[in-house]
PDB file of C-alpha atoms in Angstrom:
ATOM      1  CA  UNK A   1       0.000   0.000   0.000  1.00  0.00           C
ATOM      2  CA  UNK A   2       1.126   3.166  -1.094  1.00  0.00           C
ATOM      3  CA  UNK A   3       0.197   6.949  -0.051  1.00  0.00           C
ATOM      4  CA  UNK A   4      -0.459   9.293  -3.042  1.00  0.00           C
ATOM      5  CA  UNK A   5      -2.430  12.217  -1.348  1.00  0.00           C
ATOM      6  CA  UNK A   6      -1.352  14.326   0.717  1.00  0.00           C
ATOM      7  CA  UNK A   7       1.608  14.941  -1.048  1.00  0.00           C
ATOM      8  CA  UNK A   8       4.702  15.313   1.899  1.00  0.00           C
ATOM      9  CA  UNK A   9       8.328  15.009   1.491  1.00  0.00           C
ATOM     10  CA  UNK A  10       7.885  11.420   2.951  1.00  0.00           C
ATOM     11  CA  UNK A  11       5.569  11.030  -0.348  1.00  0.00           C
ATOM     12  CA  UNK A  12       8.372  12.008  -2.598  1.00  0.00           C
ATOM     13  CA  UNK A  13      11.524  10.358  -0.836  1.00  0.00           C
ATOM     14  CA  UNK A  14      11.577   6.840  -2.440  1.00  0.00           C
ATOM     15  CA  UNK A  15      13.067   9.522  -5.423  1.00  0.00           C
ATOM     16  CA  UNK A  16      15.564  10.433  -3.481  1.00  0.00           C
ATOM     17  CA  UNK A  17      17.186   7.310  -1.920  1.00  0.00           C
ATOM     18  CA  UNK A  18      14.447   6.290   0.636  1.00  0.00           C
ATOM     19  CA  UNK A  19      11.334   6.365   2.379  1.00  0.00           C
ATOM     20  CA  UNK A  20      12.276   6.740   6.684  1.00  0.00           C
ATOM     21  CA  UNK A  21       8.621   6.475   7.666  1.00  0.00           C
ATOM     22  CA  UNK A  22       7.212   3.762   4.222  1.00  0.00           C
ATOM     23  CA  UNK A  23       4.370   5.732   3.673  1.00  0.00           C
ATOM     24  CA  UNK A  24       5.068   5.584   0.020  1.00  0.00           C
ATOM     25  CA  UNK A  25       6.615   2.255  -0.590  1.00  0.00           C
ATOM     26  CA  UNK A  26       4.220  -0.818  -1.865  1.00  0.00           C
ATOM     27  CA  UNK A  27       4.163  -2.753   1.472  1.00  0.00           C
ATOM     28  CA  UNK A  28       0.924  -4.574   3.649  1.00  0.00           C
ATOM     29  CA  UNK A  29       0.475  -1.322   6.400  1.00  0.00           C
ATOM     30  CA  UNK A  30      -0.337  -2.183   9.924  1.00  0.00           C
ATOM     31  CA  UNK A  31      -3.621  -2.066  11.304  1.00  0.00           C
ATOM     32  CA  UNK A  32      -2.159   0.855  13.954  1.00  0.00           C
ATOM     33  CA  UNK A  33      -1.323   2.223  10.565  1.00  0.00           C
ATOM     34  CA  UNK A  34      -4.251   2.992   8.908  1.00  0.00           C
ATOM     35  CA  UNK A  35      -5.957   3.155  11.928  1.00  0.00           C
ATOM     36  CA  UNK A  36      -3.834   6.406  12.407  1.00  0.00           C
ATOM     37  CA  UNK A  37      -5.014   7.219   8.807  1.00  0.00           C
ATOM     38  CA  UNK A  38      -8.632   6.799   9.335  1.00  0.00           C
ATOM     39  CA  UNK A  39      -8.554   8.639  12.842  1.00  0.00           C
ATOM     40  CA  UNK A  40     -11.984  10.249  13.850  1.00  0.00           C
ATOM     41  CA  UNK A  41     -11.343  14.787  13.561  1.00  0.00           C
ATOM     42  CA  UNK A  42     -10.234  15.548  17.224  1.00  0.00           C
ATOM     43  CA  UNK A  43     -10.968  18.866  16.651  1.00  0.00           C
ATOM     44  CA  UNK A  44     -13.637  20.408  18.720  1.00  0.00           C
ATOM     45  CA  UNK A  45     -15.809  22.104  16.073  1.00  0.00           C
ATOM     46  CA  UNK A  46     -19.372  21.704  15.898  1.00  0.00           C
ATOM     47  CA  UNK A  47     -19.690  18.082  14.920  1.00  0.00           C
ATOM     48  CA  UNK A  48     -16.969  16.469  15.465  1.00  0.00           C
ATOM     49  CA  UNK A  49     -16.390  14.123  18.385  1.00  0.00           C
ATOM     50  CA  UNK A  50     -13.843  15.241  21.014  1.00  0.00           C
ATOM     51  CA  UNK A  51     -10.398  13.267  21.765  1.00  0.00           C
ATOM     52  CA  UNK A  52     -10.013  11.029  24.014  1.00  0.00           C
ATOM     53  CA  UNK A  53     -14.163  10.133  24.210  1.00  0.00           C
ATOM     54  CA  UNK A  54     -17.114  12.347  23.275  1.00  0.00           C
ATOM     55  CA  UNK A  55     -19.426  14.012  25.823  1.00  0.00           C
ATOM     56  CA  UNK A  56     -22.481  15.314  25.563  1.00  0.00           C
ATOM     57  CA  UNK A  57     -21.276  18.556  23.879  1.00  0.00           C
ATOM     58  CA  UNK A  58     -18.996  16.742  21.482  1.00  0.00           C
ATOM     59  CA  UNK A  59     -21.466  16.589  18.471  1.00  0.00           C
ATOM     60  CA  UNK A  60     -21.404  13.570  15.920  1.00  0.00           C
ATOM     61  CA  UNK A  61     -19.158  12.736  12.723  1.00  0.00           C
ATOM     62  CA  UNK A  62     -20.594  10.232   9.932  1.00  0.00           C
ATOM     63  CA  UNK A  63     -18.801   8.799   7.239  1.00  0.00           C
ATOM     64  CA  UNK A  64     -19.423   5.897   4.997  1.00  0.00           C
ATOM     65  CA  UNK A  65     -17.515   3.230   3.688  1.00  0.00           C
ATOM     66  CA  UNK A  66     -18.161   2.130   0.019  1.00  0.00           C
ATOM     67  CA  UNK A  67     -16.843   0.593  -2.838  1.00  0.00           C
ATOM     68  CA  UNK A  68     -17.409   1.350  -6.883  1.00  0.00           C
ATOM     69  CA  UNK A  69     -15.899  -0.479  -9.776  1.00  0.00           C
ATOM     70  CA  UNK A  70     -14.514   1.766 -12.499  1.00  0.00           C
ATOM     71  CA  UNK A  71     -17.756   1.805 -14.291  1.00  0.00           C
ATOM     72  CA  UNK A  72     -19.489   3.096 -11.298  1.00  0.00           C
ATOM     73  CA  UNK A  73     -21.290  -0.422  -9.895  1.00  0.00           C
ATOM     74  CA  UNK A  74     -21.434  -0.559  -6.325  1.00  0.00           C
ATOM     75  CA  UNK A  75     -22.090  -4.388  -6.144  1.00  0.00           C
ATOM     76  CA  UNK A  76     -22.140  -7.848  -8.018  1.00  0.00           C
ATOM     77  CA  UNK A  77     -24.887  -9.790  -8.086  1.00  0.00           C
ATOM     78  CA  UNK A  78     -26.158  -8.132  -5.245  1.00  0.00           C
ATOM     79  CA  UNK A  79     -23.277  -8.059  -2.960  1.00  0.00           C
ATOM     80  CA  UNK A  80     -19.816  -6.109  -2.121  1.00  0.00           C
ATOM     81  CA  UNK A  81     -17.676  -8.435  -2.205  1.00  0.00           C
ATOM     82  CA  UNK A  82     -17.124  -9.867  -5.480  1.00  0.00           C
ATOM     83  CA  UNK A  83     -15.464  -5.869  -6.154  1.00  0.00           C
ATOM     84  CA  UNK A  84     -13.440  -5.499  -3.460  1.00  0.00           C
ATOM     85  CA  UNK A  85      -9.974  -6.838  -2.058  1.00  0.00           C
ATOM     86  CA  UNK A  86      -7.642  -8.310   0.674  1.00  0.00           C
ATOM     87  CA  UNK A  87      -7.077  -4.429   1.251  1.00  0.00           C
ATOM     88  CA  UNK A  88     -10.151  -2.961   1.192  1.00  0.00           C
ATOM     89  CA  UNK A  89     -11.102  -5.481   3.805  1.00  0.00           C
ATOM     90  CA  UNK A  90      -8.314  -4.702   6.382  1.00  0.00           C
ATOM     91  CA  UNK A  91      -9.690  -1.038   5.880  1.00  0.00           C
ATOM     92  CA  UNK A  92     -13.061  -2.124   6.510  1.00  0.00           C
ATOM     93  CA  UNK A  93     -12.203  -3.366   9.493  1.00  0.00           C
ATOM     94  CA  UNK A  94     -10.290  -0.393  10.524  1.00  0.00           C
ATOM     95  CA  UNK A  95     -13.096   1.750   9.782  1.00  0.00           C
ATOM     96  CA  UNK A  96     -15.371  -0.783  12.370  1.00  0.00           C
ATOM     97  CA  UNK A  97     -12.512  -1.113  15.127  1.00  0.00           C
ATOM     98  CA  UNK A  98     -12.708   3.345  15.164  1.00  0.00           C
ATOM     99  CA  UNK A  99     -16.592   3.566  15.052  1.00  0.00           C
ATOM    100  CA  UNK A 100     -19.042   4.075  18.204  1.00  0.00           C
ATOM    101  CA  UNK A 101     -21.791   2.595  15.506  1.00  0.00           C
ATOM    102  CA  UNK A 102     -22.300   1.086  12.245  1.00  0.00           C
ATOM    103  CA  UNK A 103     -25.490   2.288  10.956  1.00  0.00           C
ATOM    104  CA  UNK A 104     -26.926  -0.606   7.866  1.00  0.00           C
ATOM    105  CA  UNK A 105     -30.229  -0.521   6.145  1.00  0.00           C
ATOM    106  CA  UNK A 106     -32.376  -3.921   6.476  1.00  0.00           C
ATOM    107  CA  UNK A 107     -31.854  -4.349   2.416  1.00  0.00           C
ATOM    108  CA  UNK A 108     -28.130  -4.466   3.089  1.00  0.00           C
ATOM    109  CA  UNK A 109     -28.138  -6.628   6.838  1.00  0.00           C
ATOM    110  CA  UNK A 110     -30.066  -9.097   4.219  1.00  0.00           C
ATOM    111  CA  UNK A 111     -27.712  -9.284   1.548  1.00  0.00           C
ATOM    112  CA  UNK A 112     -24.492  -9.426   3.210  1.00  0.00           C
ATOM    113  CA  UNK A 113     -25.421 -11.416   5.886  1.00  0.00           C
ATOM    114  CA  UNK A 114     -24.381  -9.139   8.842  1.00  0.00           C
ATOM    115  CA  UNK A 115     -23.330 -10.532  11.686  1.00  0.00           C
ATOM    116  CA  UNK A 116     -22.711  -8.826  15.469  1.00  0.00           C
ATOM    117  CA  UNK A 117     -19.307  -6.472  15.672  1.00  0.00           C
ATOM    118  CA  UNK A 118     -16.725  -8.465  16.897  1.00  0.00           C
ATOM    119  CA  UNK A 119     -13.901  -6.780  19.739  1.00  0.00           C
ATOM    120  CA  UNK A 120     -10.682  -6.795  17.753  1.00  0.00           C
ATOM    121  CA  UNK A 121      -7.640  -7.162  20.333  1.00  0.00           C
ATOM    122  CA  UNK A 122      -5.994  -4.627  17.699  1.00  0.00           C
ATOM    123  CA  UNK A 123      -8.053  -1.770  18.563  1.00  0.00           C
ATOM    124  CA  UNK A 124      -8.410  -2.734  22.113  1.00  0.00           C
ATOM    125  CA  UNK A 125      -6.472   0.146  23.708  1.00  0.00           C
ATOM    126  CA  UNK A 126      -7.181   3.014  21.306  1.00  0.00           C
ATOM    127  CA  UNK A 127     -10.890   1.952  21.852  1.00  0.00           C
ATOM    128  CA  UNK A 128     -10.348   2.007  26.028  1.00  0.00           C
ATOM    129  CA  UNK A 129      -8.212   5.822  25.553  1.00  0.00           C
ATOM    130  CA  UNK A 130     -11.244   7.180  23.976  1.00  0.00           C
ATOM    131  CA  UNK A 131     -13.638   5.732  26.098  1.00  0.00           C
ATOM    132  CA  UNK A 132     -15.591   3.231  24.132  1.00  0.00           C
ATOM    133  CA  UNK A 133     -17.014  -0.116  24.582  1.00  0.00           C
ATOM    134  CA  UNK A 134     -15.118  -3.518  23.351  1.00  0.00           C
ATOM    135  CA  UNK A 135     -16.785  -3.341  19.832  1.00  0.00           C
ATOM    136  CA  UNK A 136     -19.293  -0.941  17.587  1.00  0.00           C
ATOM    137  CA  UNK A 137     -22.994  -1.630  18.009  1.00  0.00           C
ATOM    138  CA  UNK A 138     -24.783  -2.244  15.222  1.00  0.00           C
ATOM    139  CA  UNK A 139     -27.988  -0.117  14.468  1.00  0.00           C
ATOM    140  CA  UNK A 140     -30.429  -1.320  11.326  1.00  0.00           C
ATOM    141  CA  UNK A 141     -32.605   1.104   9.687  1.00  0.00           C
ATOM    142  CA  UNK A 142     -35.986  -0.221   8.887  1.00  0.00           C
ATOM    143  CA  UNK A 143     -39.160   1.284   9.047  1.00  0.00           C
ATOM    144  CA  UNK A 144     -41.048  -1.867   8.753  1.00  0.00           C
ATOM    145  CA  UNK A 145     -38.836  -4.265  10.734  1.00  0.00           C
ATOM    146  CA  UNK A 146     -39.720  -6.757   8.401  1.00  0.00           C
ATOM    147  CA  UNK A 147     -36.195  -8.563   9.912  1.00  0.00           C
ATOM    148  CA  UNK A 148     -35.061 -11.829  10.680  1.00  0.00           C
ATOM    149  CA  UNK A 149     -34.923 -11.031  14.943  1.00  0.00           C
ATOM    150  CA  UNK A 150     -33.752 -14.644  15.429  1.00  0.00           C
ATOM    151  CA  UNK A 151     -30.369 -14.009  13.736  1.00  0.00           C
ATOM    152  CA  UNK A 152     -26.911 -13.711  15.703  1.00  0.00           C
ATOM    153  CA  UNK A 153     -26.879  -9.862  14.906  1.00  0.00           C
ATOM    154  CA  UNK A 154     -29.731  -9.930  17.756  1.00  0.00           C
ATOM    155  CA  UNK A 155     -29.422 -12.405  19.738  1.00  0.00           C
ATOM    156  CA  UNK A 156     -25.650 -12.577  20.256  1.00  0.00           C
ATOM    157  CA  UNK A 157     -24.093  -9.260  20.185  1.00  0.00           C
ATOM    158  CA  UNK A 158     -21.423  -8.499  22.271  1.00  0.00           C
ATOM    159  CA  UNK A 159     -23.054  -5.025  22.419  1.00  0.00           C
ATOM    160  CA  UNK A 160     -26.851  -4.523  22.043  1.00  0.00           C
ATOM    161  CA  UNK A 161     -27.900  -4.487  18.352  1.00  0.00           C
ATOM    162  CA  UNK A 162     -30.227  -1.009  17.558  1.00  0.00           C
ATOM    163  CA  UNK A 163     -32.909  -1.071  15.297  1.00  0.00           C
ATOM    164  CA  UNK A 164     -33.997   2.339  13.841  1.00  0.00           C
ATOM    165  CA  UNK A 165     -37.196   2.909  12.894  1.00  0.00           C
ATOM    166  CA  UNK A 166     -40.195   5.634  12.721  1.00  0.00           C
ATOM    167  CA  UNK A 167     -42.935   6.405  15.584  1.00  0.00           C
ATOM    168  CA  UNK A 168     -45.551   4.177  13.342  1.00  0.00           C
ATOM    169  CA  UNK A 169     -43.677   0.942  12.794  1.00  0.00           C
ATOM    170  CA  UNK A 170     -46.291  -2.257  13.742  1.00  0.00           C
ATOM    171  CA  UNK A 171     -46.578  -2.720  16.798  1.00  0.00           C
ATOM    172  CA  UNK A 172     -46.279  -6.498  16.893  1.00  0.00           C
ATOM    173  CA  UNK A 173     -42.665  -5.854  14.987  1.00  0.00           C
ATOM    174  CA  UNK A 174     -41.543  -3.667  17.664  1.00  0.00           C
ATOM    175  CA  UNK A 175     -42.193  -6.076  20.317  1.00  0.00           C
ATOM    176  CA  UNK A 176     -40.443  -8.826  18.794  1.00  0.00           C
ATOM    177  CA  UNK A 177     -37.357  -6.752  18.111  1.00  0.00           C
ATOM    178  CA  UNK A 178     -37.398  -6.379  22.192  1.00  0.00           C
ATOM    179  CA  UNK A 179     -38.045  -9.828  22.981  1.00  0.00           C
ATOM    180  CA  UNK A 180     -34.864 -10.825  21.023  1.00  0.00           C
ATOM    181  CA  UNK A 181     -32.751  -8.020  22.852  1.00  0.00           C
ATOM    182  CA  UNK A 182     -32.707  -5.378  20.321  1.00  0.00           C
ATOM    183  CA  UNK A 183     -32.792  -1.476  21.767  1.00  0.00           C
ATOM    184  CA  UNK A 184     -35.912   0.080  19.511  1.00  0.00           C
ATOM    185  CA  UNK A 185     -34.690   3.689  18.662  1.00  0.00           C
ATOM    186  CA  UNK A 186     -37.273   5.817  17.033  1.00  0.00           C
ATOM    187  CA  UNK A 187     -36.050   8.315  14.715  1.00  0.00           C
ATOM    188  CA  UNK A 188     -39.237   9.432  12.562  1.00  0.00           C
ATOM    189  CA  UNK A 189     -42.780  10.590  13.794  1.00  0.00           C
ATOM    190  CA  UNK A 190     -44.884   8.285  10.651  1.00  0.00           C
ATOM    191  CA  UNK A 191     -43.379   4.949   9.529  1.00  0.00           C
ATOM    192  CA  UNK A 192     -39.978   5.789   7.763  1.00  0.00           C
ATOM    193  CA  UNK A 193     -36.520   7.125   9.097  1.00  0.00           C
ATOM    194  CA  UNK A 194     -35.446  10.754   9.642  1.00  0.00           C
ATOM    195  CA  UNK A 195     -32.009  10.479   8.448  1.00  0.00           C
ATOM    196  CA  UNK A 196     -30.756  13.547  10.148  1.00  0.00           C
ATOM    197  CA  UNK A 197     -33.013  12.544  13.637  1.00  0.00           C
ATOM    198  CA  UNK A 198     -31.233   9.134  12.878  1.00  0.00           C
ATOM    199  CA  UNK A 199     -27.817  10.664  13.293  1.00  0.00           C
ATOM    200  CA  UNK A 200     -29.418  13.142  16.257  1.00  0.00           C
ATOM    201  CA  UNK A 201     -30.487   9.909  18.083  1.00  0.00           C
ATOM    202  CA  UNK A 202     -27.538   8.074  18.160  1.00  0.00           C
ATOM    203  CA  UNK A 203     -25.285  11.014  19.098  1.00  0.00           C
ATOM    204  CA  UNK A 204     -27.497  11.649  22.204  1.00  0.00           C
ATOM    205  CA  UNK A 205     -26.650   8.015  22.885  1.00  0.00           C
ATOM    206  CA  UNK A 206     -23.330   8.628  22.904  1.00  0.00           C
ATOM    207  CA  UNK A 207     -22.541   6.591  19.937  1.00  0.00           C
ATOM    208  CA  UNK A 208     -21.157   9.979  17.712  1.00  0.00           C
ATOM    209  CA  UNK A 209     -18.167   8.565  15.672  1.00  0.00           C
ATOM    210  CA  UNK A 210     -20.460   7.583  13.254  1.00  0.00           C
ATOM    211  CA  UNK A 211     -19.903   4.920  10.351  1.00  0.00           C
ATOM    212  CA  UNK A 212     -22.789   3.672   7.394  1.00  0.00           C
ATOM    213  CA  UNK A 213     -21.784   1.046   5.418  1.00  0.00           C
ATOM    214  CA  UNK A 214     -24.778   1.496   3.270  1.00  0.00           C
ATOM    215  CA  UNK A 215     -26.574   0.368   1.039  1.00  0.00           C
ATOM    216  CA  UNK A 216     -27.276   2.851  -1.973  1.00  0.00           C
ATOM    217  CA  UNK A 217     -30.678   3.678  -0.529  1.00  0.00           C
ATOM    218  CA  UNK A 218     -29.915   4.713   2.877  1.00  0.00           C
ATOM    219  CA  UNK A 219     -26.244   6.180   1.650  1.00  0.00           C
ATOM    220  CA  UNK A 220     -28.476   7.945  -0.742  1.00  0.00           C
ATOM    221  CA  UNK A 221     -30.816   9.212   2.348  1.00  0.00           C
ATOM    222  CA  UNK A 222     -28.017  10.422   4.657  1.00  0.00           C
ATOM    223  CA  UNK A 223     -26.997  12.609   1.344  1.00  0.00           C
ATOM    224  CA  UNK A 224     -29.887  14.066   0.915  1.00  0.00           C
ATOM    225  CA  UNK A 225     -30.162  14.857   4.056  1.00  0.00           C
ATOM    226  CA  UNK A 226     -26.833  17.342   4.445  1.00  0.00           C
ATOM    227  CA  UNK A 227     -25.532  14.965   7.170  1.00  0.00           C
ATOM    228  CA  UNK A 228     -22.816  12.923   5.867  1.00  0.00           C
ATOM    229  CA  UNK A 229     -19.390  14.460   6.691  1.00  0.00           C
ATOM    230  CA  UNK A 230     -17.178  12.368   5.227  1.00  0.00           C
ATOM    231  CA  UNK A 231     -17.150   9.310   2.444  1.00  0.00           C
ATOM    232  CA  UNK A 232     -14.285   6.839   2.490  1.00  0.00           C
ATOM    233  CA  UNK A 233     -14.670   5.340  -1.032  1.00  0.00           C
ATOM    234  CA  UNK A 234     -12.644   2.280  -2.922  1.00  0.00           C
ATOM    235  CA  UNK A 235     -12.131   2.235  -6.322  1.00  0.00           C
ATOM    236  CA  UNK A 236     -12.080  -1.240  -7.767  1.00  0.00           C
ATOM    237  CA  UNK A 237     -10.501  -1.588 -10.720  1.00  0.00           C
ATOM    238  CA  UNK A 238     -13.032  -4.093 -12.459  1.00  0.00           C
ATOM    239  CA  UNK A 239     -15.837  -3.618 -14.993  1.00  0.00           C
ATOM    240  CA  UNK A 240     -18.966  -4.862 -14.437  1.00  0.00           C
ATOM    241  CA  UNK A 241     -21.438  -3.643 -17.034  1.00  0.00           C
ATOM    242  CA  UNK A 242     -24.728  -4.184 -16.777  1.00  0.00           C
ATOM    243  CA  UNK A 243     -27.316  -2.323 -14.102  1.00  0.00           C
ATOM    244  CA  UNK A 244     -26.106  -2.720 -10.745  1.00  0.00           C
ATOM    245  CA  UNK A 245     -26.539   0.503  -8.626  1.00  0.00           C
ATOM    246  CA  UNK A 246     -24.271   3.322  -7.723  1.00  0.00           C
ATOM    247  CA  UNK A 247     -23.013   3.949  -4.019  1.00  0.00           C
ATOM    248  CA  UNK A 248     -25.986   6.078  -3.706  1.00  0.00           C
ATOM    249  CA  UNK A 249     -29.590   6.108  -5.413  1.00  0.00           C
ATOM    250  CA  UNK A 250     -32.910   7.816  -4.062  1.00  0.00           C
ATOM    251  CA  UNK A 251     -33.961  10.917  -5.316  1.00  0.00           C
ATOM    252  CA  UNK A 252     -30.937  13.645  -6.437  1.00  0.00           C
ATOM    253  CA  UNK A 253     -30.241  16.801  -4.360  1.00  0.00           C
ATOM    254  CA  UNK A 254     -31.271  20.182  -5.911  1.00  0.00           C
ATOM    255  CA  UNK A 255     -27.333  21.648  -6.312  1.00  0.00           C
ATOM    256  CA  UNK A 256     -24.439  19.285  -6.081  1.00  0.00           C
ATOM    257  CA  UNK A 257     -22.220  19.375  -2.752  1.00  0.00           C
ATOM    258  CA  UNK A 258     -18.725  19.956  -3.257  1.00  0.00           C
ATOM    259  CA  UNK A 259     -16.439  17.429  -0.723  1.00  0.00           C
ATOM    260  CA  UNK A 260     -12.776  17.693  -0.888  1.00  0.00           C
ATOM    261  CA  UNK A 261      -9.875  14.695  -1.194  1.00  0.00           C
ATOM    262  CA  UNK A 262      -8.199  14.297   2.419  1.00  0.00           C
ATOM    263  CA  UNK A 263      -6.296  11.926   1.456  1.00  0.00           C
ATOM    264  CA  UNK A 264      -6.161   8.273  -1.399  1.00  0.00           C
ATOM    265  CA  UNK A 265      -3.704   5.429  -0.851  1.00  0.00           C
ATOM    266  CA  UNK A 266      -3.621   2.883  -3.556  1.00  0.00           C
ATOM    267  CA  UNK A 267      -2.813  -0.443  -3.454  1.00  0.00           C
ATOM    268  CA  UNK A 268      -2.666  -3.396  -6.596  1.00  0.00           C
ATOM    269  CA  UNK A 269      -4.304  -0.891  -8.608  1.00  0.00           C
ATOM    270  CA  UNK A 270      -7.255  -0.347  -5.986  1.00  0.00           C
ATOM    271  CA  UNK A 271      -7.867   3.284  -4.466  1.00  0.00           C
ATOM    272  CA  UNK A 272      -8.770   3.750  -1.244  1.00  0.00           C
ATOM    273  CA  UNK A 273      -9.951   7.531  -1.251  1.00  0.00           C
ATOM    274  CA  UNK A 274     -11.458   9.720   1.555  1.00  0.00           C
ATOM    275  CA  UNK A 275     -13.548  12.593   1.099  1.00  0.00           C
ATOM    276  CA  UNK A 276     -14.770  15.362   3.386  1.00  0.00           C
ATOM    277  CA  UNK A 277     -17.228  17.657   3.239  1.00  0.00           C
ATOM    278  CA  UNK A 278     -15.709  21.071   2.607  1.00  0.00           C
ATOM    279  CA  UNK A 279     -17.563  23.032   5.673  1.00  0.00           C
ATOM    280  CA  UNK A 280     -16.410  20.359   8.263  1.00  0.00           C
TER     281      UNK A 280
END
């Protein structure tokens, strides 16, 4: 894995007769490595989440983590996987061992077969220094919790699994949810999602480093919405044709937002690109 953005003199130095640090050379990085690239803003502005832990004045950061071939197809045959990599996986996992929550719609739970967060030994003691639990809960959108609530994801978490839903969601659906363990979070006042109340909810929860892993819909939701800050994107480099969606569908926004590169890696022709929103 290589570093191609920001540019530093470490960046340039292989052209010179070395690389002190390796950010540039072709070589597997650690997981304290990119963990260290993928760090949560520390900086206390309005939405951010503080160092060291976030407290109730500490707002929220979301980002999502998503994948595209070159031809813009966010999935194969209805999953992720077939598109991605070795590396894009060890940066998937980063992204989970750094989050307070990873937010899924039911479509994608479904299709990729999600399972609880696991506690990763590797992000053990950055996890204790900024004050969160073993492992990420896991909340699933759905407003009509048509979801399978004997699965693992709710029955065996290591940390509660959330289910986020709207104010009308049947009744009958909300008590099972319960009954298997699940924490009901209501984010809407008729039967869908508020994507920004979403966000509001699980901040006042304390879970405010933020990460969705999709899919297109509810990626396409959080857009919409004005609340995603940042977008970690890979960049397969395979060509799929045919009509697989895009990272993010639903309807478009009125005028474009502008996010700016913070910083692309590359590795066996993959990028691994993250993007920020330019008022955060």
């Amino acid at each position: 894995m290589r570093s191609l953005f920001p540019v530093t003199d470490l960046t340039t130095s292989t052209s010179e007769g070395g690389d002190p640090a390796g950010s540039s050379t072709d070589r597997e990085w650690s997981l304290d490595e990119l963990a260290e690239a993928y760090a949560y803003p520390t900086a206390p502005d309005r939405r951010a989440p503080v160092a060291g832990g976030a407290g109730p004045s500490g707002g929220s950061w979301l980002r999502a983590n998503m994948v595209s071939t070159l031809d813009g197809a966010a999935q194969h045959d209805g999953r992720s996987q077939p598109i991605s990599c070795a590396a894009d996986m060890r940066i998937f996992g980063t992204l989970r061992g750094l989050a307070d929550v990873v937010i899924a719609g039911a479509q994608t739970v479904r299709q990729e077969g999600y399972r609880p967060a696991r506690a990763r030994e590797a992000f053990a003691a950055r996890r204790a220094a900024a004050g969160q639990g073993p492992a990420p809960a896991v909340a699933v959108v759905s407003g009509s919790l048509e979801l399978d609530f004997s699965l693992p994801l709710f029955t065996e978490p290591l940390v509660p699994t959330l289910v986020l839903t709207g104010a009308a969601a049947p009744a009958d659906r909300i008590a099972a949810a319960r009954k298997a363990g699940a924490e009901v979070v209501f984010a809407g006042d008729g039967a869908g999602v508020d994507p920004a109340r979403a966000v509001r909810e699980l901040a006042d929860r304390g879970l405010r480093r933020q990460l969705t892993e999709g899919g297109p819909r509810l990626l396409g939701q959080f857009v919409a919405a004005g609340v995603l800050d940042e977008l970690c994107l890979t960049i397969s480099p395979m060509l799929t044709a045919g009509d697989a969606q895009r990272i993010a569908g639903g309807p478009g926004v009125a005028v474009p937002e502008r996010f700016f590169l913070a910083s692309l890696l590359e590795e066996a022709g993959f990028l691994f690109s993250r993007y920020r929103r330019t008022d955060s």
